[in-house]
Short mmCIF file of C-alpha atoms in Angstrom, two decimals:
data_model
loop_
_atom_site.label_atom_id
_atom_site.label_comp_id
_atom_site.label_asym_id
_atom_site.label_seq_id
_atom_site.Cartn_x
_atom_site.Cartn_y
_atom_site.Cartn_z
CA UNK A 1 30.66 227.93 84.71
CA UNK A 2 33.86 226.22 85.78
CA UNK A 3 34.26 224.99 82.21
CA UNK A 4 34.36 228.53 80.83
CA UNK A 5 36.94 229.82 83.28
CA UNK A 6 40.49 229.88 81.99
CA UNK A 7 42.94 227.19 83.10
CA UNK A 8 44.79 229.64 85.36
CA UNK A 9 41.61 230.95 87.00
CA UNK A 10 40.59 227.38 87.80
CA UNK A 11 44.02 226.68 89.28
CA UNK A 12 43.75 229.81 91.45
CA UNK A 13 40.31 228.68 92.69
CA UNK A 14 41.78 225.24 93.47
CA UNK A 15 44.68 226.82 95.36
CA UNK A 16 42.49 229.13 97.47
CA UNK A 17 40.01 226.35 98.31
CA UNK A 18 42.92 224.02 99.10
CA UNK A 19 44.60 226.50 101.45
CA UNK A 20 41.27 227.03 103.20
CA UNK A 21 40.86 223.25 103.62
CA UNK A 22 44.38 223.02 105.11
CA UNK A 23 43.40 225.67 107.68
CA UNK A 24 40.30 223.61 108.49
CA UNK A 25 42.41 220.47 108.98
CA UNK A 26 44.64 222.32 111.45
CA UNK A 27 41.60 223.44 113.50
CA UNK A 28 40.05 219.95 113.30
CA UNK A 29 43.29 218.31 114.43
CA UNK A 30 43.92 220.67 117.32
CA UNK A 31 40.44 219.94 118.71
CA UNK A 32 40.80 216.20 118.16
CA UNK A 33 44.09 216.10 120.05
CA UNK A 34 42.18 217.23 123.17
CA UNK A 35 40.69 213.73 123.37
CA UNK A 36 44.13 212.38 124.29
CA UNK A 37 44.09 214.58 127.43
CA UNK A 38 43.55 212.47 130.52
CA UNK A 39 40.63 214.46 132.00
CA UNK A 40 37.64 212.19 131.47
CA UNK A 41 37.01 213.67 127.98
CA UNK A 42 36.10 217.01 129.56
CA UNK A 43 38.17 219.37 127.38
CA UNK A 44 37.29 217.50 124.20
CA UNK A 45 33.55 217.46 124.90
CA UNK A 46 33.54 221.15 125.82
CA UNK A 47 35.38 221.97 122.58
CA UNK A 48 33.02 219.75 120.57
CA UNK A 49 30.06 221.46 122.23
CA UNK A 50 31.50 224.86 121.33
CA UNK A 51 31.93 223.77 117.69
CA UNK A 52 28.31 222.68 117.31
CA UNK A 53 26.75 225.62 119.16
CA UNK A 54 28.84 228.69 118.27
CA UNK A 55 26.96 230.65 115.57
CA UNK A 56 30.17 231.79 113.82
CA UNK A 57 31.41 228.19 113.58
CA UNK A 58 27.98 227.11 112.34
CA UNK A 59 28.17 229.74 109.59
CA UNK A 60 31.75 228.67 108.75
CA UNK A 61 30.50 225.12 108.43
CA UNK A 62 28.60 226.12 105.28
CA UNK A 63 31.68 227.91 103.94
CA UNK A 64 33.59 224.71 104.62
CA UNK A 65 31.09 222.60 102.66
CA UNK A 66 31.40 225.14 99.86
CA UNK A 67 35.19 224.87 100.00
CA UNK A 68 35.06 221.08 99.77
CA UNK A 69 32.56 221.11 96.91
CA UNK A 70 34.51 223.72 94.93
CA UNK A 71 37.83 221.90 95.47
CA UNK A 72 36.30 218.58 94.38
CA UNK A 73 34.28 219.89 91.42
CA UNK A 74 36.96 222.17 89.96
CA UNK A 75 39.57 219.47 90.55
CA UNK A 76 37.44 216.96 88.65
CA UNK A 77 36.85 219.36 85.76
CA UNK A 78 40.60 220.10 85.54
CA UNK A 79 41.43 216.39 85.62
CA UNK A 80 38.95 215.51 82.87
CA UNK A 81 40.44 218.27 80.70
CA UNK A 82 43.91 216.90 81.46
CA UNK A 83 42.93 213.40 80.40
CA UNK A 84 41.34 214.77 77.24
CA UNK A 85 44.55 216.63 76.40
CA UNK A 86 46.33 213.30 75.85
CA UNK A 87 43.94 210.91 74.08
CA UNK A 88 46.74 208.47 73.13
CA UNK A 89 48.87 207.46 76.06
CA UNK A 90 52.56 206.65 75.93
CA UNK A 91 53.78 203.06 75.85
CA UNK A 92 56.48 203.98 78.37
CA UNK A 93 54.89 206.31 80.92
CA UNK A 94 56.66 209.45 82.15
CA UNK A 95 60.06 208.78 83.63
CA UNK A 96 60.76 212.41 84.53
CA UNK A 97 62.36 213.14 87.88
CA UNK A 98 59.62 214.93 89.75
CA UNK A 99 57.84 214.59 93.06
CA UNK A 100 56.08 211.21 93.20
CA UNK A 101 52.82 212.19 94.89
CA UNK A 102 52.27 215.21 92.64
CA UNK A 103 51.34 212.80 89.84
CA UNK A 104 48.55 211.12 91.80
CA UNK A 105 46.56 214.01 93.30
CA UNK A 106 43.29 212.91 91.67
CA UNK A 107 43.78 209.33 92.93
CA UNK A 108 44.69 210.25 96.51
CA UNK A 109 41.89 212.85 96.39
CA UNK A 110 39.34 210.24 95.30
CA UNK A 111 40.37 207.90 98.13
CA UNK A 112 40.09 210.76 100.64
CA UNK A 113 36.62 211.63 99.33
CA UNK A 114 35.36 208.04 99.49
CA UNK A 115 36.35 207.68 103.14
CA UNK A 116 35.18 211.21 103.93
CA UNK A 117 31.61 210.10 103.20
CA UNK A 118 32.06 207.20 105.64
CA UNK A 119 33.67 209.54 108.18
CA UNK A 120 30.74 211.98 108.02
CA UNK A 121 28.26 209.12 108.54
CA UNK A 122 30.30 207.81 111.50
CA UNK A 123 30.65 211.05 113.39
CA UNK A 124 29.18 214.19 111.84
CA UNK A 125 25.66 212.94 111.03
CA UNK A 126 25.59 210.88 114.20
CA UNK A 127 26.36 213.99 116.27
CA UNK A 128 23.93 216.15 114.31
CA UNK A 129 20.94 213.87 113.95
CA UNK A 130 21.59 210.62 115.83
CA UNK A 131 21.24 209.44 119.42
CA UNK A 132 24.14 210.66 121.53
CA UNK A 133 25.35 209.48 124.95
CA UNK A 134 25.45 212.26 127.56
CA UNK A 135 27.99 213.34 130.15
CA UNK A 136 27.93 215.69 133.15
CA UNK A 137 30.67 218.32 133.19
CA UNK A 138 30.43 220.55 136.26
CA UNK A 139 26.70 220.73 136.81
CA UNK A 140 25.67 220.85 133.16
CA UNK A 141 24.82 218.07 130.78
CA UNK A 142 26.76 217.74 127.51
CA UNK A 143 26.70 215.35 124.57
CA UNK A 144 29.51 212.81 125.03
CA UNK A 145 31.16 213.03 121.60
CA UNK A 146 34.37 211.73 123.17
CA UNK A 147 32.74 208.42 124.14
CA UNK A 148 31.51 207.97 120.57
CA UNK A 149 35.06 208.41 119.26
CA UNK A 150 36.61 206.10 121.85
CA UNK A 151 34.03 203.36 121.19
CA UNK A 152 34.70 203.51 117.44
CA UNK A 153 38.46 203.34 117.89
CA UNK A 154 38.31 200.29 120.16
CA UNK A 155 37.60 198.20 117.07
CA UNK A 156 40.66 197.19 115.06
CA UNK A 157 39.09 197.33 111.56
CA UNK A 158 38.07 200.95 112.17
CA UNK A 159 41.52 201.88 113.44
CA UNK A 160 43.18 200.29 110.41
CA UNK A 161 40.73 201.92 108.05
CA UNK A 162 41.34 205.36 109.53
CA UNK A 163 45.11 204.94 109.43
CA UNK A 164 44.90 203.88 105.77
CA UNK A 165 42.68 206.85 104.98
CA UNK A 166 44.87 209.34 106.83
CA UNK A 167 48.01 208.07 105.09
CA UNK A 168 46.41 209.05 101.80
CA UNK A 169 45.52 212.43 103.28
CA UNK A 170 49.22 212.82 104.02
CA UNK A 171 50.15 211.84 100.45
CA UNK A 172 47.67 214.41 99.12
CA UNK A 173 49.00 217.12 101.45
CA UNK A 174 52.59 216.47 100.35
CA UNK A 175 51.79 218.27 97.08
CA UNK A 176 49.40 220.83 98.54
CA UNK A 177 50.79 223.91 100.25
CA UNK A 178 53.71 224.72 97.94
CA UNK A 179 51.65 223.82 94.88
CA UNK A 180 48.94 226.27 95.96
CA UNK A 181 51.54 229.03 96.35
CA UNK A 182 52.92 228.27 92.88
CA UNK A 183 49.41 228.44 91.39
CA UNK A 184 48.90 231.81 93.06
CA UNK A 185 52.09 233.01 91.39
CA UNK A 186 54.22 232.95 94.53
CA UNK A 187 57.61 231.55 93.57
CA UNK A 188 60.86 232.88 94.94
CA UNK A 189 64.46 231.58 94.87
CA UNK A 190 64.73 231.91 98.60
CA UNK A 191 61.26 231.06 99.91
CA UNK A 192 60.08 228.35 97.49
CA UNK A 193 62.43 225.67 98.89
CA UNK A 194 61.11 226.60 102.36
CA UNK A 195 57.55 226.26 101.07
CA UNK A 196 58.42 222.75 99.86
CA UNK A 197 59.73 221.89 103.32
CA UNK A 198 56.69 223.40 105.01
CA UNK A 199 54.43 221.44 102.70
CA UNK A 200 56.06 218.15 103.66
CA UNK A 201 56.07 219.13 107.34
CA UNK A 202 52.33 219.92 107.17
CA UNK A 203 51.67 216.57 105.49
CA UNK A 204 53.56 214.67 108.18
CA UNK A 205 52.24 216.68 111.12
CA UNK A 206 48.59 216.74 110.03
CA UNK A 207 48.38 213.11 108.87
CA UNK A 208 50.62 211.95 111.73
CA UNK A 209 48.63 213.90 114.31
CA UNK A 210 45.34 212.44 113.13
CA UNK A 211 46.81 208.91 112.99
CA UNK A 212 48.02 209.20 116.61
CA UNK A 213 44.44 209.50 117.88
CA UNK A 214 42.97 206.10 116.80
CA UNK A 215 46.35 204.49 117.49
CA UNK A 216 46.66 205.71 121.09
CA UNK A 217 42.98 205.08 121.86
CA UNK A 218 43.26 201.51 120.55
CA UNK A 219 46.47 200.74 122.43
CA UNK A 220 45.41 202.24 125.79
CA UNK B 1 76.60 198.38 70.08
CA UNK B 2 73.67 196.19 69.12
CA UNK B 3 70.25 197.60 69.96
CA UNK B 4 66.58 196.70 69.67
CA UNK B 5 64.37 199.63 68.70
CA UNK B 6 60.61 199.74 69.19
CA UNK B 7 59.45 202.62 67.02
CA UNK B 8 55.97 204.08 66.51
CA UNK B 9 55.11 203.75 62.81
CA UNK B 10 52.11 205.62 61.43
CA UNK B 11 51.58 206.11 57.70
CA UNK B 12 49.75 209.44 57.90
CA UNK B 13 47.62 211.63 60.16
CA UNK B 14 44.48 209.57 59.65
CA UNK B 15 45.86 206.03 59.75
CA UNK B 16 46.20 203.93 62.89
CA UNK B 17 49.79 203.50 63.98
CA UNK B 18 51.60 200.64 65.68
CA UNK B 19 54.97 199.81 67.21
CA UNK B 20 57.46 198.05 64.92
CA UNK B 21 60.60 196.37 66.26
CA UNK B 22 63.94 196.89 64.49
CA UNK B 23 67.45 195.64 65.20
CA UNK B 24 70.48 197.83 64.60
CA UNK B 25 74.01 196.45 64.90
CA UNK B 26 77.50 197.89 65.09
CA UNK B 27 76.45 201.33 66.37
CA UNK B 28 79.35 203.41 67.69
CA UNK B 29 78.82 204.72 71.24
CA UNK B 30 80.19 208.02 69.94
CA UNK B 31 77.46 208.47 67.35
CA UNK B 32 74.53 210.72 68.11
CA UNK B 33 71.01 209.37 68.50
CA UNK B 34 69.94 210.85 65.18
CA UNK B 35 72.98 209.34 63.44
CA UNK B 36 71.83 205.98 64.79
CA UNK B 37 68.39 206.71 63.30
CA UNK B 38 70.07 207.62 59.99
CA UNK B 39 71.89 204.26 59.98
CA UNK B 40 68.59 202.48 60.64
CA UNK B 41 66.92 204.40 57.79
CA UNK B 42 69.74 203.68 55.33
CA UNK B 43 69.23 200.00 56.03
CA UNK B 44 65.47 200.34 55.52
CA UNK B 45 65.95 202.18 52.20
CA UNK B 46 68.32 199.47 50.93
CA UNK B 47 65.70 196.87 51.83
CA UNK B 48 63.11 198.94 49.92
CA UNK B 49 61.14 199.81 53.06
CA UNK B 50 59.76 203.20 54.06
CA UNK B 51 62.32 204.98 56.29
CA UNK B 52 61.24 206.21 59.73
CA UNK B 53 60.14 209.85 59.47
CA UNK B 54 61.38 212.16 62.23
CA UNK B 55 61.86 215.92 62.62
CA UNK B 56 65.40 217.30 62.66
CA UNK B 57 67.17 220.35 61.37
CA UNK B 58 70.17 222.06 62.96
CA UNK B 59 71.47 218.99 64.86
CA UNK B 60 73.17 221.25 67.39
CA UNK B 61 70.40 221.85 69.89
CA UNK B 62 69.24 225.31 68.89
CA UNK B 63 66.37 224.91 66.43
CA UNK B 64 63.89 222.86 68.47
CA UNK B 65 62.93 220.61 65.56
CA UNK B 66 63.85 217.19 66.93
CA UNK B 67 61.15 215.65 69.04
CA UNK B 68 61.37 212.06 70.17
CA UNK B 69 60.00 210.53 73.34
CA UNK B 70 62.72 208.01 74.20
CA UNK B 71 62.19 205.41 76.94
CA UNK B 72 59.65 207.58 78.73
CA UNK B 73 61.53 210.87 78.45
CA UNK B 74 61.33 213.64 75.86
CA UNK B 75 64.78 214.02 74.26
CA UNK B 76 65.94 210.86 76.01
CA UNK B 77 67.94 209.97 79.10
CA UNK B 78 70.11 213.02 79.70
CA UNK B 79 69.66 216.45 81.23
CA UNK B 80 69.30 219.75 79.35
CA UNK B 81 69.77 218.39 75.83
CA UNK B 82 67.73 217.91 72.69
CA UNK B 83 67.50 214.52 70.94
CA UNK B 84 70.17 215.56 68.41
CA UNK B 85 72.59 216.18 71.31
CA UNK B 86 71.93 212.76 72.81
CA UNK B 87 74.76 210.27 72.35
CA UNK B 88 74.58 206.49 72.13
CA UNK B 89 77.04 206.17 75.03
CA UNK B 90 74.03 206.95 77.26
CA UNK B 91 72.75 203.45 76.37
CA UNK B 92 74.17 200.00 76.98
CA UNK B 93 74.90 197.30 74.41
CA UNK B 94 71.83 195.12 73.99
CA UNK B 95 69.37 197.78 75.27
CA UNK B 96 65.81 198.01 74.02
CA UNK B 97 64.85 201.59 73.18
CA UNK B 98 61.20 202.62 72.82
CA UNK B 99 60.78 205.67 70.58
CA UNK B 100 57.42 207.45 70.49
CA UNK B 101 56.15 210.74 69.06
CA UNK B 102 55.07 213.60 71.39
CA UNK B 103 51.59 212.73 72.64
CA UNK B 104 49.09 215.56 73.04
CA UNK B 105 45.74 216.35 71.47
CA UNK B 106 46.99 219.69 70.07
CA UNK B 107 50.06 217.89 68.58
CA UNK B 108 48.54 215.38 66.13
CA UNK B 109 50.92 212.81 64.61
CA UNK B 110 51.56 213.53 60.93
CA UNK B 111 53.78 210.53 60.17
CA UNK B 112 55.78 208.14 62.35
CA UNK B 113 57.59 210.36 64.88
CA UNK B 114 56.63 213.71 63.35
CA UNK B 115 53.92 215.70 65.10
CA UNK B 116 52.26 218.93 64.00
CA UNK B 117 53.38 221.67 66.39
CA UNK B 118 51.47 224.50 64.66
CA UNK B 119 49.59 224.94 67.94
CA UNK B 120 52.67 226.69 69.38
CA UNK B 121 52.74 229.09 66.41
CA UNK B 122 49.07 229.90 67.04
CA UNK B 123 49.83 230.75 70.67
CA UNK B 124 52.66 233.06 69.55
CA UNK B 125 50.37 234.68 66.99
CA UNK B 126 47.87 235.39 69.77
CA UNK B 127 50.29 237.72 71.56
CA UNK B 128 53.90 236.53 71.66
CA UNK B 129 55.33 239.68 70.11
CA UNK B 130 55.78 243.40 70.73
CA UNK B 131 54.29 246.05 68.43
CA UNK B 132 56.98 248.55 67.43
CA UNK B 133 57.58 250.70 64.40
CA UNK B 134 60.45 249.51 62.27
CA UNK B 135 63.16 252.01 61.41
CA UNK B 136 66.73 252.77 62.34
CA UNK B 137 68.53 250.79 65.04
CA UNK B 138 67.62 252.27 68.46
CA UNK B 139 70.41 253.35 70.79
CA UNK B 140 71.41 250.39 72.97
CA UNK B 141 71.24 252.26 76.27
CA UNK B 142 68.29 254.56 75.60
CA UNK B 143 66.06 252.49 77.92
CA UNK B 144 67.70 251.48 81.22
CA UNK B 145 67.02 247.80 82.07
CA UNK B 146 68.00 246.26 85.43
CA UNK B 147 70.58 243.54 84.94
CA UNK B 148 68.53 240.92 86.82
CA UNK B 149 65.52 241.53 84.57
CA UNK B 150 67.67 241.28 81.45
CA UNK B 151 69.17 237.99 82.66
CA UNK B 152 65.80 236.47 83.59
CA UNK B 153 64.31 237.59 80.30
CA UNK B 154 67.20 235.98 78.40
CA UNK B 155 66.74 232.77 80.41
CA UNK B 156 63.08 232.66 79.36
CA UNK B 157 63.96 233.55 75.77
CA UNK B 158 66.21 230.46 75.61
CA UNK B 159 63.03 228.42 74.92
CA UNK B 160 63.32 226.84 71.47
CA UNK B 161 59.66 225.79 71.32
CA UNK B 162 60.42 222.08 70.89
CA UNK B 163 57.38 220.97 72.90
CA UNK B 164 59.25 218.69 75.34
CA UNK B 165 57.36 220.37 78.20
CA UNK B 166 54.03 219.33 76.70
CA UNK B 167 55.37 215.83 75.99
CA UNK B 168 56.72 215.39 79.52
CA UNK B 169 53.69 216.79 81.36
CA UNK B 170 51.23 214.14 82.52
CA UNK B 171 48.49 216.61 81.57
CA UNK B 172 49.99 217.64 78.21
CA UNK B 173 50.03 221.22 79.49
CA UNK B 174 51.81 223.95 77.54
CA UNK B 175 52.23 226.22 80.56
CA UNK B 176 56.04 226.17 80.55
CA UNK B 177 56.24 227.17 76.88
CA UNK B 178 53.59 229.90 77.19
CA UNK B 179 55.06 231.21 80.45
CA UNK B 180 58.54 231.48 78.89
CA UNK B 181 57.12 233.48 76.00
CA UNK B 182 55.07 235.67 78.35
CA UNK B 183 58.02 236.18 80.71
CA UNK B 184 60.62 237.18 78.12
CA UNK B 185 58.50 240.24 77.29
CA UNK B 186 56.93 240.91 80.69
CA UNK B 187 60.38 241.37 82.22
CA UNK B 188 61.46 244.07 79.78
CA UNK B 189 60.21 247.66 79.42
CA UNK B 190 59.49 247.09 75.72
CA UNK B 191 57.07 244.31 76.60
CA UNK B 192 55.24 246.16 79.37
CA UNK B 193 52.72 248.20 77.29
CA UNK B 194 51.04 245.03 75.94
CA UNK B 195 51.73 242.78 78.94
CA UNK B 196 48.15 242.55 80.24
CA UNK B 197 46.61 241.91 76.83
CA UNK B 198 49.38 239.49 75.88
CA UNK B 199 49.05 237.14 78.83
CA UNK B 200 45.27 236.97 78.52
CA UNK B 201 45.34 236.38 74.77
CA UNK B 202 48.05 233.71 74.91
CA UNK B 203 46.42 231.83 77.81
CA UNK B 204 43.04 231.96 76.07
CA UNK B 205 44.60 230.55 72.88
CA UNK B 206 46.43 227.82 74.85
CA UNK B 207 43.13 226.78 76.46
CA UNK B 208 41.23 226.91 73.16
CA UNK B 209 43.76 224.58 71.50
CA UNK B 210 43.07 221.93 74.14
CA UNK B 211 46.32 221.75 76.12
CA UNK B 212 45.94 220.38 79.65
CA UNK B 213 46.20 222.29 82.93
CA UNK B 214 49.26 222.74 85.12
CA UNK B 215 49.41 220.63 88.29
CA UNK B 216 52.85 221.90 89.36
CA UNK B 217 54.54 218.50 89.11
CA UNK B 218 57.66 220.06 87.60
CA UNK B 219 58.12 217.37 84.92
CA UNK B 220 58.38 220.09 82.24
CA UNK B 221 61.23 221.82 84.03
CA UNK B 222 63.05 218.50 84.54
CA UNK B 223 62.88 217.66 80.82
CA UNK B 224 63.31 221.10 79.22
CA UNK B 225 66.45 221.06 77.04
CA UNK B 226 66.98 224.74 77.86
CA UNK B 227 66.25 224.33 81.60
CA UNK B 228 63.43 226.87 81.62
CA UNK B 229 62.31 227.22 85.25
CA UNK B 230 58.72 226.80 86.45
CA UNK B 231 59.22 230.13 88.23
CA UNK B 232 58.16 231.44 84.81
CA UNK B 233 54.81 229.69 85.27
CA UNK B 234 54.39 231.45 88.61
CA UNK B 235 55.24 234.74 86.88
CA UNK B 236 52.63 234.05 84.21
CA UNK B 237 50.04 233.27 86.92
CA UNK B 238 50.89 236.59 88.58
CA UNK B 239 50.73 238.46 85.28
CA UNK B 240 47.41 236.80 84.48
CA UNK B 241 45.91 237.51 87.90
CA UNK B 242 47.00 241.14 87.90
CA UNK B 243 45.80 241.57 84.31
CA UNK B 244 42.39 240.21 85.30
CA UNK B 245 41.91 242.11 88.54
CA UNK B 246 44.20 245.10 88.30
CA UNK B 247 45.00 246.19 84.77
CA UNK B 248 43.36 249.34 83.46
CA UNK B 249 41.69 248.19 80.28
CA UNK B 250 38.80 249.81 78.43
CA UNK B 251 35.47 248.23 79.34
CA UNK B 252 34.82 246.83 75.86
CA UNK B 253 38.15 244.94 75.89
CA UNK B 254 37.74 243.36 79.31
CA UNK B 255 37.03 239.65 78.96
CA UNK B 256 35.72 237.18 81.53
CA UNK B 257 37.81 235.09 83.88
#
């Protein structure tokens, strides 16, 4: 199916899925940052509980899986076509003055995907199907997701691995937002430079925000 | 100037090519790159060797014939020029220069540095024109055209179809070329009646020929000798999207996505 779509249609699908994934990252990050609050993990665990019990969020979870799968599959199809379009490579590879990370989206994407599998095993599947510690908040019992996170990030290899992973997420995001707008046909003398700035800001804020969490937990 | 040249030599479309190293001496920094190639070829002819084949015609940057990938850049190390406009003063004495043909599946090498760019003609044939009756010269101001549209259309029409965008793109995508050709008509009233059909037909032909996809790196724009902007690609994406979802076309003509 994806093979028969035109190149532009595939790019539009990539852009829409990508923008949706950025919105997911923002939600994910804002919840994660609650763990840094000094309240005995209360706010974070309540938010985590809300995320796993709210029916709307549960429905969105499937949309999110769909978004990931579409972004990965269509991206792979596009990349294979791109490689096929140049069967003989140059002796001196492209020296053109363009954004550095834009040339390595498939590579940064592959690294993100590899660690994503590990990340899901560490937290998502554990929370869904595994044994969870419990915590009392008020007079009700909740799963202590926060403890799970803190235990993981007390080990240096994990912290380093997450920082490495999240750096590549940042590299990927550097060529994400403005590129999606361009694919959707949104290019304007006045707003496109702003979109470039916003794209870089999102990359730094999202990757930086996520990196802060294992870093602060490990140090404190 | 004394230079070492590493040039792709390939006898014909079916043979396997290889890089051959040549030395040229006493090159004036004021000579053009193609003049330097001419000097090399004269030497090869005297020695009874086959001269290096390369495309060239007007030698003033307007025909789009010259097509060399020099040290990792189409048309060499300068901005907004074609290879024929490149001068040897851009290099240093003793430099090694690697010269390759455009590399893309739809641009097969015919001989040495000459590639077959018929693929671009096929894209134009698919829709890069307007259908009008010939006849007397129409009155210049019969159709009012906003100045901004006329300017943008002329900017897009500056494309000489050299293929540097395809050569520069890491995906060998022809989006900049096709978008310039789509834009020059889409911006003008004369191009509007066929705009929806045109963009779909030209994109379909581009895909069929096996060009890569656009990943918005902007390498094409950086290397284009006519400085065609990638805002044209965004315009083509808009035109394509609105043609697919919004244009009123008879049911039997409507294609898939």
